[in-house]
Amino acid sequence: MDLTPEQRNQKAYQAHTQLTELLKRNLVPYAPALAARRPFTIGWGLVAALHRQACAVVLLHREGLGHEAAPNRRLMIEYMAQLQWLARDGEDAAESMNKAFQYTHGKLRKAVDGGGIFTYDDEVAASADAVAAAVIPPNATNEYSLTSKLLGRLGNGLLEIWTSETQLSHSGITAARTFFDDSSTEALRLYDSPHYGEAPNPDELSPFMAFMLLYFGMEAFNDLMVGSPWATDLERIGADGGLIEAAQSPESEG
């Protein structure tokens, strides 16, 4: 039986609560040995951030602000994709992320030094210099530091969805047009809430999308833990939340 968007969202709310309970468990015993721990620790940071974004999406939707959750949904796609990357490429992915951080941190340093308003204190400046001076050898996964490349690798329409959410997340005509209609020569309509016209409503299934992205992110993090302790629970939650019939894991592609 086909479910209505609201029925799917109700399932997603319950599943989100169950996933939250999994995240509250003590996971330290499942950390790999120190020499192989970096993908796990980075993965934990990503999955914890992913969960908070999911909470934000659910809260905004319940307050009638699902349209405004586009930046959160977009960021969730990125967090989930990076978790999938870590699960697939392990230490190589961690090293590529580290190299990408060197570049992004360099941009911050350049902006601060050139802006003339903010300054680093001595300790922070020394840390920034150390980041800039670090030698991080390239590896074959470096290209996936570009979100578009990573999403293209994962497939399942993620690149298209992320690009769509980007349109609504950034200031511009696409975002502005949801609040006016000038298609008629006879009447101009101005709205104080978003209207999508003939286009599909991107926030209708916002809670379900948040659940789906959190689920696949946690599925990837489960692979980074020794013994994959969440496997049985994730299978049950995916089925209860209506995810198994509605989506296919990015892990099954590529």
Short mmCIF file of C-alpha atoms in Angstrom, two decimals:
data_model
loop_
_atom_site.label_atom_id
_atom_site.label_comp_id
_atom_site.label_asym_id
_atom_site.label_seq_id
_atom_site.Cartn_x
_atom_site.Cartn_y
_atom_site.Cartn_z
CA MET A 1 0.00 0.00 0.00
CA ASP A 2 1.34 3.44 -0.97
CA LEU A 3 1.82 5.74 1.99
CA THR A 4 0.97 9.42 2.00
CA PRO A 5 3.81 11.89 2.66
CA GLU A 6 2.47 12.47 6.16
CA GLN A 7 2.37 8.74 6.87
CA ARG A 8 5.96 8.42 5.68
CA ASN A 9 6.98 11.33 7.87
CA GLN A 10 5.28 9.79 10.90
CA LYS A 11 7.28 6.61 10.37
CA ALA A 12 10.39 8.74 9.99
CA TYR A 13 9.78 10.50 13.32
CA GLN A 14 9.64 7.17 15.14
CA ALA A 15 12.68 5.82 13.30
CA HIS A 16 14.63 8.99 14.04
CA THR A 17 14.02 8.44 17.75
CA GLN A 18 15.27 4.87 17.46
CA LEU A 19 18.42 5.97 15.63
CA THR A 20 19.03 8.56 18.34
CA GLU A 21 18.95 5.82 20.96
CA LEU A 22 21.62 3.91 19.03
CA LEU A 23 23.87 6.96 19.00
CA LYS A 24 23.54 7.34 22.77
CA ARG A 25 25.16 3.97 23.44
CA ASN A 26 28.79 3.79 24.53
CA LEU A 27 30.71 3.17 21.31
CA VAL A 28 34.25 3.45 22.65
CA PRO A 29 34.57 -0.35 23.02
CA TYR A 30 33.98 -0.67 19.27
CA ALA A 31 36.80 1.71 18.26
CA PRO A 32 39.57 0.09 16.19
CA ALA A 33 43.12 -0.18 17.46
CA LEU A 34 44.98 3.11 17.71
CA ALA A 35 46.93 2.64 14.47
CA ALA A 36 43.68 2.24 12.49
CA ARG A 37 41.46 4.62 14.44
CA ARG A 38 41.44 7.80 12.35
CA PRO A 39 38.54 6.85 10.00
CA PHE A 40 36.52 5.89 13.09
CA THR A 41 37.14 9.14 14.94
CA ILE A 42 36.49 11.33 11.89
CA GLY A 43 33.42 9.20 11.20
CA TRP A 44 32.10 9.77 14.70
CA GLY A 45 32.44 13.53 14.29
CA LEU A 46 30.57 13.36 11.01
CA VAL A 47 27.78 11.10 12.23
CA ALA A 48 27.27 13.17 15.39
CA ALA A 49 27.01 16.33 13.27
CA LEU A 50 24.71 14.51 10.82
CA HIS A 51 22.38 13.57 13.67
CA ARG A 52 22.11 17.17 14.87
CA GLN A 53 21.28 18.31 11.35
CA ALA A 54 18.55 15.67 11.20
CA CYS A 55 17.14 17.00 14.47
CA ALA A 56 17.15 20.51 13.01
CA VAL A 57 15.31 19.36 9.86
CA VAL A 58 12.62 17.64 11.92
CA LEU A 59 12.19 20.67 14.18
CA LEU A 60 11.95 23.12 11.29
CA HIS A 61 9.41 20.93 9.49
CA ARG A 62 7.22 20.67 12.58
CA GLU A 63 7.29 24.47 12.89
CA GLY A 64 6.16 24.90 9.28
CA LEU A 65 9.65 25.89 8.11
CA GLY A 66 10.49 22.90 5.92
CA HIS A 67 11.47 25.21 3.05
CA GLU A 68 14.06 26.86 5.28
CA ALA A 69 15.60 23.46 6.05
CA ALA A 70 17.11 23.22 2.55
CA PRO A 71 20.63 24.16 3.79
CA ASN A 72 20.35 21.52 6.52
CA ARG A 73 19.22 18.82 4.09
CA ARG A 74 22.04 19.81 1.72
CA LEU A 75 24.61 19.55 4.52
CA MET A 76 23.16 16.19 5.57
CA ILE A 77 23.82 14.86 2.07
CA GLU A 78 27.44 15.97 2.36
CA TYR A 79 27.94 14.41 5.81
CA MET A 80 26.33 11.16 4.73
CA ALA A 81 28.44 11.02 1.56
CA GLN A 82 31.66 11.57 3.49
CA LEU A 83 30.72 8.76 5.88
CA GLN A 84 30.14 6.47 2.91
CA TRP A 85 33.55 7.55 1.58
CA LEU A 86 35.26 6.69 4.87
CA ALA A 87 33.52 3.30 4.96
CA ARG A 88 34.75 2.49 1.46
CA ASP A 89 38.27 3.93 1.41
CA GLY A 90 39.20 4.07 5.10
CA GLU A 91 42.61 5.63 5.75
CA ASP A 92 42.92 6.93 2.18
CA ALA A 93 39.69 8.89 2.62
CA ALA A 94 40.88 10.23 5.97
CA GLU A 95 44.14 11.37 4.41
CA SER A 96 42.31 13.08 1.55
CA MET A 97 40.03 14.87 4.01
CA ASN A 98 43.11 15.99 5.93
CA LYS A 99 44.67 17.38 2.76
CA ALA A 100 41.45 19.20 1.85
CA PHE A 101 41.39 20.73 5.34
CA GLN A 102 44.87 22.11 4.72
CA TYR A 103 43.52 24.08 1.75
CA THR A 104 40.34 25.32 3.44
CA HIS A 105 42.28 26.35 6.55
CA GLY A 106 44.69 28.21 4.30
CA LYS A 107 41.81 30.23 2.86
CA LEU A 108 40.76 31.21 6.37
CA ARG A 109 44.32 32.24 7.25
CA LYS A 110 44.55 34.34 4.08
CA ALA A 111 41.23 36.05 4.80
CA VAL A 112 42.16 36.85 8.39
CA ASP A 113 45.63 38.09 7.53
CA GLY A 114 44.37 40.20 4.64
CA GLY A 115 41.21 41.56 6.22
CA GLY A 116 42.92 43.77 8.78
CA ILE A 117 40.10 43.35 11.33
CA PHE A 118 40.83 40.06 13.07
CA THR A 119 44.19 38.69 14.19
CA TYR A 120 45.43 35.33 15.42
CA ASP A 121 46.90 35.06 18.87
CA ASP A 122 50.38 33.55 18.95
CA GLU A 123 49.26 30.01 19.80
CA VAL A 124 46.59 29.89 17.11
CA ALA A 125 48.96 31.44 14.57
CA ALA A 126 51.55 28.76 15.28
CA SER A 127 48.92 26.07 14.78
CA ALA A 128 47.82 27.67 11.50
CA ASP A 129 51.43 27.78 10.31
CA ALA A 130 51.87 24.11 11.19
CA VAL A 131 48.80 23.19 9.15
CA ALA A 132 50.08 25.17 6.17
CA ALA A 133 53.53 23.62 6.38
CA ALA A 134 52.42 20.00 6.73
CA VAL A 135 53.37 17.68 3.89
CA ILE A 136 50.44 15.40 3.03
CA PRO A 137 51.11 13.10 0.09
CA PRO A 138 48.32 12.87 -2.50
CA ASN A 139 46.43 9.63 -3.06
CA ALA A 140 43.94 8.29 -5.57
CA THR A 141 40.89 9.34 -3.54
CA ASN A 142 41.74 13.06 -3.40
CA GLU A 143 39.25 13.86 -6.15
CA TYR A 144 36.39 12.91 -3.82
CA SER A 145 37.12 15.94 -1.67
CA LEU A 146 34.97 17.66 -4.30
CA THR A 147 31.38 17.04 -3.27
CA SER A 148 30.16 16.72 -6.85
CA LYS A 149 32.75 14.01 -7.57
CA LEU A 150 31.87 12.09 -4.41
CA LEU A 151 28.12 12.26 -5.01
CA GLY A 152 28.63 11.21 -8.62
CA ARG A 153 30.49 8.17 -7.38
CA LEU A 154 27.73 7.23 -4.94
CA GLY A 155 24.96 7.66 -7.51
CA ASN A 156 21.30 7.07 -6.57
CA GLY A 157 20.36 10.63 -7.58
CA LEU A 158 22.35 12.19 -4.74
CA LEU A 159 24.11 14.71 -7.00
CA GLU A 160 20.82 15.85 -8.50
CA ILE A 161 19.15 16.21 -5.09
CA TRP A 162 22.16 18.04 -3.63
CA THR A 163 22.23 20.43 -6.60
CA SER A 164 18.51 21.13 -6.17
CA GLU A 165 18.92 21.81 -2.46
CA THR A 166 21.87 24.08 -3.29
CA GLN A 167 19.59 26.19 -5.47
CA LEU A 168 17.29 26.78 -2.50
CA SER A 169 20.12 27.18 0.01
CA HIS A 170 21.90 30.08 -1.70
CA SER A 171 20.67 33.59 -2.28
CA GLY A 172 19.54 34.10 -5.85
CA ILE A 173 16.61 34.10 -8.25
CA THR A 174 15.77 30.41 -7.74
CA ALA A 175 15.28 30.95 -4.02
CA ALA A 176 13.53 34.30 -4.51
CA ARG A 177 11.06 32.97 -7.09
CA THR A 178 9.32 30.78 -4.54
CA PHE A 179 7.94 33.99 -3.02
CA PHE A 180 6.48 35.66 -6.12
CA ASP A 181 4.68 34.83 -9.37
CA ASP A 182 5.04 37.23 -12.28
CA SER A 183 4.08 34.75 -14.99
CA SER A 184 0.81 36.52 -15.75
CA THR A 185 0.62 39.88 -17.51
CA GLU A 186 -2.63 40.58 -15.66
CA ALA A 187 -1.66 39.97 -12.06
CA LEU A 188 1.43 39.93 -9.88
CA ARG A 189 1.35 37.65 -6.86
CA LEU A 190 3.59 38.13 -3.83
CA TYR A 191 3.80 35.44 -1.15
CA ASP A 192 5.09 35.43 2.41
CA SER A 193 5.48 31.63 2.32
CA PRO A 194 7.05 29.51 -0.43
CA HIS A 195 5.07 28.45 -3.50
CA TYR A 196 6.51 25.99 -6.00
CA GLY A 197 3.99 26.20 -8.83
CA GLU A 198 4.16 23.09 -11.00
CA ALA A 199 7.45 21.98 -9.44
CA PRO A 200 7.40 19.29 -6.73
CA ASN A 201 7.43 20.51 -3.15
CA PRO A 202 10.96 19.76 -1.87
CA ASP A 203 10.03 19.94 1.81
CA GLU A 204 6.96 17.68 1.72
CA LEU A 205 9.02 14.66 2.78
CA SER A 206 11.67 16.58 4.66
CA PRO A 207 11.52 14.43 7.84
CA PHE A 208 11.66 11.23 5.80
CA MET A 209 14.64 12.54 3.86
CA ALA A 210 16.37 13.42 7.14
CA PHE A 211 15.76 9.91 8.43
CA MET A 212 17.01 8.34 5.20
CA LEU A 213 20.25 10.35 5.18
CA LEU A 214 20.87 9.73 8.88
CA TYR A 215 20.21 6.02 8.39
CA PHE A 216 22.70 5.63 5.54
CA GLY A 217 25.26 7.73 7.38
CA MET A 218 24.92 5.53 10.46
CA GLU A 219 25.07 2.43 8.29
CA ALA A 220 28.43 3.62 6.99
CA PHE A 221 29.70 4.46 10.48
CA ASN A 222 28.61 1.00 11.61
CA ASP A 223 31.13 -0.40 9.11
CA LEU A 224 33.86 1.68 10.77
CA MET A 225 33.24 0.06 14.16
CA VAL A 226 34.77 -3.24 15.20
CA GLY A 227 32.11 -5.94 14.87
CA SER A 228 29.48 -3.66 13.23
CA PRO A 229 27.37 -3.60 16.43
CA TRP A 230 24.43 -1.71 14.91
CA ALA A 231 23.74 -4.15 12.06
CA THR A 232 20.68 -5.89 13.49
CA ASP A 233 19.14 -2.71 14.89
CA LEU A 234 19.65 -0.81 11.66
CA GLU A 235 17.96 -3.53 9.63
CA ARG A 236 14.95 -3.43 11.96
CA ILE A 237 14.75 0.37 12.03
CA GLY A 238 15.06 0.60 8.26
CA ALA A 239 12.16 -1.81 7.82
CA ASP A 240 10.00 -0.14 10.48
CA GLY A 241 10.68 3.30 9.03
CA GLY A 242 9.60 2.26 5.54
CA LEU A 243 13.08 2.82 4.17
CA ILE A 244 13.78 -0.61 2.71
CA GLU A 245 10.92 -0.34 0.24
CA ALA A 246 11.50 3.32 -0.56
CA ALA A 247 15.24 3.62 -1.13
CA GLN A 248 18.38 1.73 -1.96
CA SER A 249 21.58 2.26 -0.01
CA PRO A 250 24.36 4.16 -1.81
CA GLU A 251 26.65 1.38 -0.60
CA SER A 252 25.07 -0.95 -3.15
CA GLU A 253 26.36 1.21 -6.01
CA GLY A 254 29.89 1.61 -7.31
#
